Amino acid sequence: MTAPKKLFIKTYGCQMNVYDSERMAEALGGQGYVETQDAGDADMILLNTCHIREKAAEKVYSELGRLKPLKALNPDLKIAVAGCVAQAEGEEIMRRQPAVDLVVGPQSYHRLPEMEAKIRRGETALDTDFPQEDKFEHLKARPKARRAPAAFLTVQEGCDKFCAFCVVPYTRGAEVSRPAARVLEEARDLVERGVREVTLLGQNVNAYHGAGPKGDMTLAGLIRELAKVDGLERIRYTTSHPNDMDDALIAAHAEVPELMPYLHLPVQSGSDHILKRMNRNHTAESYLRVIERIRAARPDIVLSGDFIVGFPEESDADFDATMDLVREVKYGYAYSFKYSTRPGTPAAERALVDPAVADDRLQRLQALITTHQREIQGSMVGRDVSVLVERKGREPGQMLGKSEYLHAVHIDQAQAEVGDIVQVRIVEALTNSLTARHR
Ligand code: SAH
Ligand code: SF4
Ligand code: F3S
């Protein structure tokens, strides 16, 4: 028997890339690869890349430059680039870095085994198609290995919204939903392997419309079906668009105990003028009304959001409107970014805000968000939460897991194993985590 080939994967970008990397590792497992944590030991290095901001894309090229010398040490080493940079730049990657053997876009991962065979014959391989066939059907073979208790599960992919700043509709393609039956099958399989919490993934996950047994199914319907899966205790979903938060989904937050009280609902800006220029198709007011309805359904819900500052034409007044919206919502978590021009997107043509002004706004926004984050973390002290234990903590006897609100919780003197869901009382709020004791 030949020794297995070693695969090193480095994942950038969003949670969907984390999920995709697992699937690619499985697909290449069929070609005799096992994963290694050491790039120096690998026969194939695969970078699963992100194109969302300029820095993300540039990181990939500097990493490729660092990896290139490894080829001199191991002539059998192959270098592959997957993900959104692969989709956006295609052949250009091989031109800029000839050490790259394989470039594969997110909709072609099921073709990796053939592509791998091709590069082993000394050729290069490039596939950035948006094929008709269902890649998930071809990515089905999963080894029945034990899994960590919390897992991602892609249910929807791609985006038809075309926000003026965003590459995702171009790199991931049009919106596609997986059939509900397939999602349920994958969820049951995950549960058999030790998973107790799934996060349903999609670029626009609440636009999910996969076929159910009686026709079309919404995300709310899918969540209700998943809640019936024995052993699946917790359900989350990300990322949602405010315009797709329908009544049924909001009602699910009130009625489905397995659906966790946490929601990531990006708004990007609090200014109607900027929202319009971003092609978001909603106003600050309509977003706030959605938040109100969600809070009425689930008063203790923790909200998170994404913001872009320094979008072309953003004035001081526009930025102030964003600050006002943040003050009104009070996010438990929020991610804010300085606008980054992405080639090929409509906003790329527009004049930039002075970078120093944008930097200043980013700092002010982040400071405000941090204040709220600390307040919400602080308000957890003395409260009882349920924690899914994910791993051992650093201190002896300590375990680490996530509360229903997605807070990282350290349990001191834990009487619990990985995979347990335990009821604990929060005793202290640290900057990025909470400390808890058994009651
Ligand atoms: N599908 C998700 C997430 C898209 S990318 C959604 O619709 O919300 C994640 C975040 O990156 C976005 O919410 C946005 O805040 C940020 N982002 C996207 N394009 C960007 C750009 N060109 N410059 C800066 N931030 C950007
Ligand atoms: Fe990008 Fe907008 Fe689609 Fe989100 S909704 S992926 S920000 S285009
Ligand atoms: Fe990045 Fe692509 Fe995800 S651009 S954020 S890896 S969808």
Short mmCIF file of C-alpha atoms and ligand atoms in Angstrom, two decimals:
data_model
loop_
_atom_site.label_atom_id
_atom_site.label_comp_id
_atom_site.label_asym_id
_atom_site.label_seq_id
_atom_site.Cartn_x
_atom_site.Cartn_y
_atom_site.Cartn_z
CA MET A 1 0.00 0.00 0.00
CA THR A 2 1.32 3.45 -0.85
CA ALA A 3 1.65 5.97 1.95
CA PRO A 4 -1.18 8.52 2.03
CA LYS A 5 -0.50 11.87 0.48
CA LYS A 6 -0.67 14.82 2.84
CA LEU A 7 -2.99 17.77 2.41
CA PHE A 8 -2.54 21.13 4.13
CA ILE A 9 -5.51 23.50 3.94
CA LYS A 10 -5.50 27.14 4.95
CA THR A 11 -8.91 28.77 5.13
CA TYR A 12 -9.62 32.48 4.84
CA GLY A 13 -12.90 34.42 4.89
CA CYS A 14 -16.33 33.40 6.06
CA GLN A 15 -17.87 30.35 7.73
CA MET A 16 -18.91 28.96 4.37
CA ASN A 17 -15.25 28.66 3.49
CA VAL A 18 -14.73 26.66 6.70
CA TYR A 19 -17.52 24.31 5.62
CA ASP A 20 -16.19 24.13 2.05
CA SER A 21 -12.68 23.30 3.28
CA GLU A 22 -14.10 20.29 5.14
CA ARG A 23 -15.90 19.12 2.02
CA MET A 24 -12.79 19.57 -0.14
CA ALA A 25 -10.71 17.62 2.39
CA GLU A 26 -13.28 14.82 2.11
CA ALA A 27 -13.29 14.95 -1.69
CA LEU A 28 -9.49 14.71 -1.73
CA GLY A 29 -9.66 12.01 0.93
CA GLY A 30 -11.04 9.83 -1.86
CA GLN A 31 -7.82 10.51 -3.78
CA GLY A 32 -5.73 9.17 -0.89
CA TYR A 33 -5.06 12.41 0.97
CA VAL A 34 -5.00 12.82 4.73
CA GLU A 35 -4.84 16.23 6.37
CA THR A 36 -1.68 17.60 7.97
CA GLN A 37 -1.25 20.72 10.10
CA ASP A 38 2.25 21.28 8.72
CA ALA A 39 2.59 22.96 5.31
CA GLY A 40 6.24 21.85 5.16
CA ASP A 41 5.12 18.21 5.25
CA ALA A 42 2.40 18.51 2.59
CA ASP A 43 2.07 17.02 -0.90
CA MET A 44 -0.70 19.47 -1.64
CA ILE A 45 -1.27 22.91 -0.18
CA LEU A 46 -4.73 24.31 -0.73
CA LEU A 47 -5.59 27.92 0.04
CA ASN A 48 -9.32 28.50 0.38
CA THR A 49 -9.50 32.21 -0.23
CA CYS A 50 -11.66 35.30 0.34
CA HIS A 51 -12.11 38.24 -2.01
CA ILE A 52 -14.37 40.44 0.09
CA ARG A 53 -11.88 43.27 0.71
CA GLU A 54 -8.65 44.22 -1.00
CA LYS A 55 -6.50 43.12 1.94
CA ALA A 56 -8.06 39.68 1.96
CA ALA A 57 -7.13 39.12 -1.69
CA GLU A 58 -3.61 40.51 -1.32
CA LYS A 59 -2.93 38.19 1.64
CA VAL A 60 -3.36 35.26 -0.72
CA TYR A 61 -0.63 36.44 -3.06
CA SER A 62 1.84 37.08 -0.24
CA GLU A 63 1.08 33.63 1.18
CA LEU A 64 1.68 32.06 -2.24
CA GLY A 65 5.02 33.89 -2.42
CA ARG A 66 5.99 32.38 0.94
CA LEU A 67 4.93 28.89 -0.10
CA LYS A 68 6.71 28.82 -3.45
CA PRO A 69 10.17 27.87 -2.04
CA LEU A 70 8.62 24.70 -0.55
CA LYS A 71 8.35 23.38 -4.11
CA ALA A 72 12.16 23.34 -4.37
CA LEU A 73 12.28 21.16 -1.23
CA ASN A 74 9.54 18.78 -2.37
CA PRO A 75 9.24 18.39 -6.16
CA ASP A 76 5.95 16.49 -5.70
CA LEU A 77 4.30 19.41 -3.91
CA LYS A 78 1.24 20.85 -5.65
CA ILE A 79 -0.26 24.23 -4.81
CA ALA A 80 -4.00 24.83 -5.25
CA VAL A 81 -6.12 27.95 -4.85
CA ALA A 82 -9.86 27.63 -4.17
CA GLY A 83 -12.52 30.06 -2.94
CA CYS A 84 -13.57 33.51 -3.98
CA VAL A 85 -10.18 34.82 -5.15
CA ALA A 86 -9.95 31.75 -7.40
CA GLN A 87 -13.38 32.56 -8.84
CA ALA A 88 -12.68 36.28 -9.26
CA GLU A 89 -9.16 36.10 -10.65
CA GLY A 90 -9.03 32.68 -12.34
CA GLU A 91 -6.06 32.33 -14.67
CA GLU A 92 -4.58 35.61 -13.45
CA ILE A 93 -3.49 33.76 -10.28
CA MET A 94 -1.25 31.42 -12.28
CA ARG A 95 0.12 34.38 -14.21
CA ARG A 96 0.99 36.26 -11.03
CA GLN A 97 2.28 33.16 -9.26
CA PRO A 98 3.38 30.37 -11.63
CA ALA A 99 3.97 28.02 -8.67
CA VAL A 100 0.17 27.53 -8.57
CA ASP A 101 -0.95 24.25 -10.18
CA LEU A 102 -4.69 24.36 -9.67
CA VAL A 103 -7.36 27.05 -9.45
CA VAL A 104 -10.93 26.04 -8.55
CA GLY A 105 -13.99 28.24 -7.95
CA PRO A 106 -16.58 27.52 -5.22
CA GLN A 107 -19.14 25.97 -7.58
CA SER A 108 -16.70 23.38 -8.99
CA TYR A 109 -15.35 21.67 -5.86
CA HIS A 110 -16.94 18.37 -6.82
CA ARG A 111 -14.57 18.31 -9.79
CA LEU A 112 -11.48 18.43 -7.56
CA PRO A 113 -10.66 14.71 -7.82
CA GLU A 114 -10.37 14.90 -11.64
CA MET A 115 -8.43 18.11 -11.37
CA GLU A 116 -6.04 16.56 -8.87
CA ALA A 117 -5.38 13.67 -11.24
CA LYS A 118 -4.62 16.16 -13.98
CA ILE A 119 -2.04 18.12 -11.98
CA ARG A 120 -0.38 14.86 -10.90
CA ARG A 121 0.21 14.28 -14.62
CA GLY A 122 2.18 17.52 -14.62
CA GLU A 123 -0.52 19.72 -16.16
CA THR A 124 -2.25 22.71 -14.61
CA ALA A 125 -5.99 22.72 -13.90
CA LEU A 126 -8.43 25.62 -13.91
CA ASP A 127 -12.19 25.49 -13.30
CA THR A 128 -14.25 28.56 -12.52
CA ASP A 129 -17.50 27.40 -14.13
CA PHE A 130 -20.94 27.71 -12.63
CA PRO A 131 -22.00 24.17 -13.59
CA GLN A 132 -25.61 23.05 -13.92
CA GLU A 133 -25.20 19.91 -11.84
CA ASP A 134 -25.67 20.01 -8.07
CA LYS A 135 -22.19 20.02 -6.56
CA PHE A 136 -23.53 18.90 -3.18
CA GLU A 137 -24.83 15.67 -4.75
CA HIS A 138 -21.29 14.93 -5.86
CA LEU A 139 -19.71 15.96 -2.58
CA LYS A 140 -21.71 13.41 -0.63
CA ALA A 141 -19.12 10.86 0.42
CA ARG A 142 -18.35 11.79 4.02
CA PRO A 143 -16.19 9.63 6.21
CA LYS A 144 -18.15 8.65 9.28
CA ALA A 145 -15.64 10.22 11.64
CA ARG A 146 -16.59 11.74 14.99
CA ARG A 147 -17.18 15.49 14.86
CA ALA A 148 -16.92 18.43 17.23
CA PRO A 149 -20.32 19.19 18.85
CA ALA A 150 -20.99 22.34 16.82
CA ALA A 151 -20.95 22.18 13.02
CA PHE A 152 -21.75 24.29 9.97
CA LEU A 153 -24.19 23.12 7.32
CA THR A 154 -24.61 24.98 4.03
CA VAL A 155 -28.27 25.19 2.98
CA GLN A 156 -28.13 28.07 0.52
CA GLU A 157 -25.38 29.58 -1.53
CA GLY A 158 -24.90 32.63 -3.72
CA CYS A 159 -26.61 35.99 -3.79
CA ASP A 160 -29.00 37.83 -6.11
CA LYS A 161 -29.00 41.08 -4.13
CA PHE A 162 -26.05 42.87 -5.77
CA CYS A 163 -25.18 45.40 -3.09
CA ALA A 164 -23.08 47.99 -4.91
CA PHE A 165 -19.90 47.24 -2.93
CA CYS A 166 -19.95 43.45 -2.84
CA VAL A 167 -18.16 40.72 -4.83
CA VAL A 168 -20.18 37.81 -3.48
CA PRO A 169 -22.82 37.68 -6.27
CA TYR A 170 -19.93 37.36 -8.73
CA THR A 171 -17.78 34.91 -6.79
CA ARG A 172 -20.51 32.61 -5.43
CA GLY A 173 -22.97 33.05 -8.27
CA ALA A 174 -26.77 33.13 -8.25
CA GLU A 175 -28.80 32.06 -5.22
CA VAL A 176 -29.25 28.30 -4.97
CA SER A 177 -31.04 26.44 -2.17
CA ARG A 178 -30.40 22.80 -1.36
CA PRO A 179 -33.44 20.51 -1.16
CA ALA A 180 -34.73 20.25 2.42
CA ALA A 181 -34.50 16.45 2.33
CA ARG A 182 -30.76 16.64 1.64
CA VAL A 183 -30.21 19.13 4.43
CA LEU A 184 -32.12 16.92 6.86
CA GLU A 185 -30.12 13.90 5.78
CA GLU A 186 -26.86 15.76 6.37
CA ALA A 187 -28.07 17.01 9.75
CA ARG A 188 -28.98 13.46 10.86
CA ASP A 189 -25.57 12.27 9.75
CA LEU A 190 -23.89 15.04 11.74
CA VAL A 191 -25.91 14.15 14.84
CA GLU A 192 -24.86 10.50 14.52
CA ARG A 193 -21.30 11.73 14.62
CA GLY A 194 -21.67 13.72 17.83
CA VAL A 195 -22.98 17.09 16.61
CA ARG A 196 -25.57 18.81 18.83
CA GLU A 197 -25.61 22.29 17.29
CA VAL A 198 -25.75 23.26 13.63
CA THR A 199 -25.35 26.68 12.11
CA LEU A 200 -27.19 26.79 8.81
CA LEU A 201 -25.10 28.72 6.31
CA GLY A 202 -25.96 30.80 3.30
CA GLN A 203 -24.84 34.12 1.87
CA ASN A 204 -28.52 34.97 2.09
CA VAL A 205 -29.65 32.15 4.27
CA ASN A 206 -33.11 33.56 4.99
CA ALA A 207 -33.86 33.64 1.26
CA TYR A 208 -33.74 29.82 1.50
CA HIS A 209 -36.49 28.23 -0.59
CA GLY A 210 -35.45 24.61 -0.95
CA ALA A 211 -37.99 22.06 -2.05
CA GLY A 212 -39.80 20.42 0.86
CA PRO A 213 -41.90 17.24 0.73
CA LYS A 214 -45.01 19.29 -0.14
CA GLY A 215 -43.33 21.75 -2.46
CA ASP A 216 -41.33 24.78 -1.58
CA MET A 217 -40.00 25.34 1.89
CA THR A 218 -38.88 28.46 3.70
CA LEU A 219 -36.05 28.75 6.19
CA ALA A 220 -38.64 28.81 8.99
CA GLY A 221 -40.07 25.51 7.70
CA LEU A 222 -36.62 23.99 7.45
CA ILE A 223 -35.79 25.05 11.02
CA ARG A 224 -39.01 23.45 12.28
CA GLU A 225 -38.13 20.20 10.50
CA LEU A 226 -34.58 20.25 11.85
CA ALA A 227 -35.88 20.87 15.37
CA LYS A 228 -37.59 17.45 15.14
CA VAL A 229 -34.28 15.66 14.51
CA ASP A 230 -33.55 13.66 17.66
CA GLY A 231 -30.32 14.75 19.30
CA LEU A 232 -30.07 18.05 17.46
CA GLU A 233 -30.43 20.48 20.33
CA ARG A 234 -29.44 23.83 18.89
CA ILE A 235 -30.00 25.60 15.58
CA ARG A 236 -28.53 28.87 14.34
CA TYR A 237 -28.43 30.45 10.91
CA THR A 238 -26.29 33.06 9.17
CA THR A 239 -26.13 35.42 7.23
CA SER A 240 -29.52 37.03 6.81
CA HIS A 241 -30.75 40.00 4.82
CA PRO A 242 -33.26 42.34 6.53
CA ASN A 243 -35.66 42.15 3.57
CA ASP A 244 -35.97 38.37 3.90
CA MET A 245 -36.89 38.32 7.61
CA ASP A 246 -40.44 37.09 7.03
CA ASP A 247 -43.18 36.62 9.64
CA ALA A 248 -42.73 32.85 9.71
CA LEU A 249 -39.03 33.16 10.54
CA ILE A 250 -39.69 35.73 13.25
CA ALA A 251 -42.41 33.48 14.68
CA ALA A 252 -39.93 30.59 14.74
CA HIS A 253 -37.78 32.66 17.12
CA ALA A 254 -40.72 32.79 19.51
CA GLU A 255 -41.88 29.19 19.09
CA VAL A 256 -38.94 26.87 18.36
CA PRO A 257 -36.91 26.28 21.54
CA GLU A 258 -34.04 24.76 19.53
CA LEU A 259 -33.59 28.03 17.63
CA MET A 260 -30.99 29.97 19.59
CA PRO A 261 -31.65 33.60 20.66
CA TYR A 262 -28.95 35.13 18.51
CA LEU A 263 -29.26 36.80 15.13
CA HIS A 264 -26.71 38.31 12.76
CA LEU A 265 -28.56 40.89 10.71
CA PRO A 266 -26.23 43.21 8.79
CA VAL A 267 -27.46 46.72 7.95
CA GLN A 268 -24.21 48.30 6.63
CA SER A 269 -25.28 51.92 7.24
CA GLY A 270 -27.86 53.94 9.14
CA SER A 271 -28.24 56.56 6.40
CA ASP A 272 -31.04 56.17 3.86
CA HIS A 273 -29.03 58.06 1.26
CA ILE A 274 -26.10 55.64 1.62
CA LEU A 275 -28.36 52.58 1.84
CA LYS A 276 -29.87 53.64 -1.46
CA ARG A 277 -26.46 54.15 -3.05
CA MET A 278 -25.47 50.73 -1.70
CA ASN A 279 -28.51 49.21 -3.42
CA ARG A 280 -29.62 47.65 -0.14
CA ASN A 281 -33.33 48.06 -0.94
CA HIS A 282 -34.27 48.91 2.63
CA THR A 283 -34.21 52.00 4.83
CA ALA A 284 -32.86 52.48 8.34
CA GLU A 285 -36.46 52.71 9.55
CA SER A 286 -37.56 49.45 7.88
CA TYR A 287 -34.52 47.71 9.41
CA LEU A 288 -35.38 49.06 12.87
CA ARG A 289 -38.96 47.82 12.44
CA VAL A 290 -37.67 44.32 11.67
CA ILE A 291 -35.52 44.46 14.82
CA GLU A 292 -38.57 45.56 16.81
CA ARG A 293 -40.59 42.58 15.58
CA ILE A 294 -37.77 40.16 16.35
CA ARG A 295 -37.40 41.58 19.86
CA ALA A 296 -41.14 41.31 20.41
CA ALA A 297 -40.92 37.62 19.45
CA ARG A 298 -37.80 36.91 21.49
CA PRO A 299 -37.08 39.69 24.00
CA ASP A 300 -33.72 38.30 25.16
CA ILE A 301 -32.27 37.91 21.65
CA VAL A 302 -28.69 39.11 21.13
CA LEU A 303 -28.20 40.89 17.83
CA SER A 304 -25.13 41.35 15.71
CA GLY A 305 -24.50 43.32 12.56
CA ASP A 306 -22.04 44.40 9.89
CA PHE A 307 -21.18 48.00 8.97
CA ILE A 308 -19.23 49.66 6.21
CA VAL A 309 -17.85 53.15 6.87
CA GLY A 310 -16.43 55.49 4.25
CA PHE A 311 -18.67 54.24 1.46
CA PRO A 312 -18.45 56.70 -1.50
CA GLU A 313 -20.43 59.91 -0.78
CA GLU A 314 -20.75 59.17 2.97
CA SER A 315 -21.00 62.58 4.68
CA ASP A 316 -20.60 63.38 8.38
CA ALA A 317 -24.40 63.43 8.65
CA ASP A 318 -24.63 59.99 7.00
CA PHE A 319 -22.10 58.62 9.44
CA ASP A 320 -23.94 60.20 12.38
CA ALA A 321 -27.06 58.35 11.22
CA THR A 322 -25.10 55.09 11.46
CA MET A 323 -23.99 55.96 15.01
CA ASP A 324 -27.63 56.75 15.90
CA LEU A 325 -28.81 53.42 14.55
CA VAL A 326 -26.14 51.57 16.54
CA ARG A 327 -27.19 53.43 19.71
CA GLU A 328 -30.78 52.44 19.08
CA VAL A 329 -30.16 48.75 18.38
CA LYS A 330 -27.30 48.08 20.82
CA TYR A 331 -25.56 45.13 19.26
CA GLY A 332 -24.08 42.33 21.32
CA TYR A 333 -21.48 41.93 18.59
CA ALA A 334 -20.83 43.95 15.47
CA TYR A 335 -18.28 43.88 12.71
CA SER A 336 -17.29 47.14 11.05
CA PHE A 337 -15.12 47.61 8.02
CA LYS A 338 -13.65 50.48 6.08
CA TYR A 339 -15.03 50.46 2.55
CA SER A 340 -12.70 48.68 0.16
CA THR A 341 -13.04 49.16 -3.59
CA ARG A 342 -13.73 45.87 -5.36
CA PRO A 343 -13.03 45.69 -9.08
CA GLY A 344 -16.12 44.96 -11.16
CA THR A 345 -18.66 46.16 -8.57
CA PRO A 346 -20.85 49.23 -9.32
CA ALA A 347 -19.40 51.30 -6.46
CA ALA A 348 -15.86 50.83 -7.80
CA GLU A 349 -16.50 53.71 -10.22
CA ARG A 350 -17.29 56.21 -7.47
CA ALA A 351 -15.05 58.76 -5.74
CA LEU A 352 -13.63 57.64 -2.37
CA VAL A 353 -14.12 59.36 0.97
CA ASP A 354 -10.87 60.82 2.36
CA PRO A 355 -9.13 57.77 3.91
CA ALA A 356 -8.22 59.72 7.08
CA VAL A 357 -11.89 60.62 7.57
CA ALA A 358 -12.92 57.00 6.99
CA ASP A 359 -10.31 55.80 9.53
CA ASP A 360 -11.59 58.24 12.11
CA ARG A 361 -15.19 57.12 11.56
CA LEU A 362 -14.20 53.48 11.83
CA GLN A 363 -12.52 54.13 15.18
CA ARG A 364 -15.50 56.03 16.55
CA LEU A 365 -17.94 53.35 15.42
CA GLN A 366 -15.82 50.54 16.84
CA ALA A 367 -15.50 52.36 20.17
CA LEU A 368 -19.28 52.72 20.41
CA ILE A 369 -19.86 49.08 19.49
CA THR A 370 -17.30 47.97 22.10
CA THR A 371 -19.09 49.97 24.82
CA HIS A 372 -22.34 48.17 24.04
CA GLN A 373 -20.64 44.80 23.78
CA ARG A 374 -19.11 45.26 27.26
CA GLU A 375 -22.44 46.42 28.70
CA ILE A 376 -24.25 43.37 27.34
CA GLN A 377 -21.48 41.01 28.50
CA GLY A 378 -21.57 42.70 31.92
CA SER A 379 -25.34 42.34 32.17
CA MET A 380 -24.91 38.56 31.90
CA VAL A 381 -23.27 38.34 35.35
CA GLY A 382 -25.59 36.58 37.79
CA ARG A 383 -27.67 35.10 34.98
CA ASP A 384 -28.16 31.42 34.29
CA VAL A 385 -27.29 30.24 30.81
CA SER A 386 -27.00 26.93 29.03
CA VAL A 387 -23.59 26.11 27.57
CA LEU A 388 -22.69 23.59 24.89
CA VAL A 389 -19.25 22.40 25.98
CA GLU A 390 -16.87 22.43 23.01
CA ARG A 391 -13.42 21.86 24.47
CA LYS A 392 -11.10 21.93 27.48
CA GLY A 393 -10.12 25.36 28.79
CA ARG A 394 -6.58 26.50 29.59
CA GLU A 395 -6.88 26.17 33.38
CA PRO A 396 -7.07 22.71 34.95
CA GLY A 397 -10.68 21.58 35.40
CA GLN A 398 -11.96 24.32 33.12
CA MET A 399 -14.16 23.71 30.06
CA LEU A 400 -15.00 26.12 27.27
CA GLY A 401 -18.22 26.40 25.33
CA LYS A 402 -20.88 28.71 23.94
CA SER A 403 -24.00 30.04 25.59
CA GLU A 404 -27.30 30.19 23.73
CA TYR A 405 -26.38 33.84 23.03
CA LEU A 406 -23.09 32.76 21.42
CA HIS A 407 -20.99 34.15 24.26
CA ALA A 408 -17.78 32.21 24.86
CA VAL A 409 -18.14 30.80 28.39
CA HIS A 410 -15.38 29.32 30.57
CA ILE A 411 -16.79 26.94 33.16
CA ASP A 412 -14.55 26.61 36.22
CA GLN A 413 -14.40 23.23 38.00
CA ALA A 414 -16.57 21.88 35.25
CA GLN A 415 -18.46 18.66 35.80
CA ALA A 416 -19.00 18.20 32.10
CA GLU A 417 -17.62 16.55 28.99
CA VAL A 418 -17.23 17.87 25.48
CA GLY A 419 -20.69 17.70 23.86
CA ASP A 420 -22.64 18.19 27.11
CA ILE A 421 -25.14 21.00 27.42
CA VAL A 422 -25.00 22.30 30.99
CA GLN A 423 -26.87 24.91 33.00
CA VAL A 424 -24.45 27.32 34.66
CA ARG A 425 -24.44 30.71 36.37
CA ILE A 426 -22.28 33.54 34.99
CA VAL A 427 -19.98 34.90 37.70
CA GLU A 428 -17.68 37.22 35.79
CA ALA A 429 -17.53 39.10 32.49
CA LEU A 430 -14.07 39.39 30.87
CA THR A 431 -13.34 41.31 27.66
CA ASN A 432 -14.04 38.50 25.23
CA SER A 433 -15.61 35.82 27.35
CA LEU A 434 -17.65 35.04 30.43
CA THR A 435 -16.76 32.87 33.40
CA ALA A 436 -19.36 30.53 34.90
CA ARG A 437 -19.86 28.04 37.75
CA HIS A 438 -22.27 25.20 38.19
CA ARG A 439 -25.17 26.19 40.37
N1 SAH B 1 -23.79 37.79 2.81
C1 SAH B 1 -23.55 38.52 3.93
C2 SAH B 1 -22.11 38.89 4.15
C3 SAH B 1 -21.33 39.44 3.05
S1 SAH B 1 -19.66 39.78 3.37
C4 SAH B 1 -24.47 39.72 3.97
O1 SAH B 1 -25.18 39.98 3.06
O2 SAH B 1 -24.48 40.39 4.97
C5 SAH B 1 -19.54 40.24 5.04
C6 SAH B 1 -19.46 41.70 5.28
O3 SAH B 1 -18.32 42.26 4.67
C7 SAH B 1 -20.61 42.52 4.73
O4 SAH B 1 -21.74 42.44 5.52
C8 SAH B 1 -20.02 43.89 4.66
O5 SAH B 1 -20.19 44.58 5.88
C9 SAH B 1 -18.54 43.63 4.45
N2 SAH B 1 -18.14 43.98 3.08
C10 SAH B 1 -18.56 43.43 1.93
N3 SAH B 1 -18.00 44.06 0.87
C11 SAH B 1 -17.19 45.02 1.37
C12 SAH B 1 -16.35 46.01 0.79
N4 SAH B 1 -16.24 46.16 -0.53
N5 SAH B 1 -15.66 46.84 1.62
C13 SAH B 1 -15.78 46.72 2.97
N6 SAH B 1 -16.55 45.81 3.57
C14 SAH B 1 -17.27 44.96 2.79
FE1 SF4 B 2 -23.02 40.91 -0.63
FE2 SF4 B 2 -25.25 42.28 -0.34
FE3 SF4 B 2 -25.35 39.78 -1.21
FE4 SF4 B 2 -24.67 40.27 1.31
S1 SF4 B 2 -26.67 40.72 0.36
S2 SF4 B 2 -23.66 38.86 -0.08
S3 SF4 B 2 -23.54 42.18 1.16
S4 SF4 B 2 -24.46 41.49 -2.29
FE1 F3S B 3 -15.05 35.98 1.40
FE2 F3S B 3 -16.24 34.61 -0.48
FE3 F3S B 3 -16.99 34.31 2.03
S1 F3S B 3 -15.52 36.67 -0.65
S2 F3S B 3 -16.61 36.33 2.86
S3 F3S B 3 -15.03 33.78 1.21
S4 F3S B 3 -18.31 34.30 0.25
#
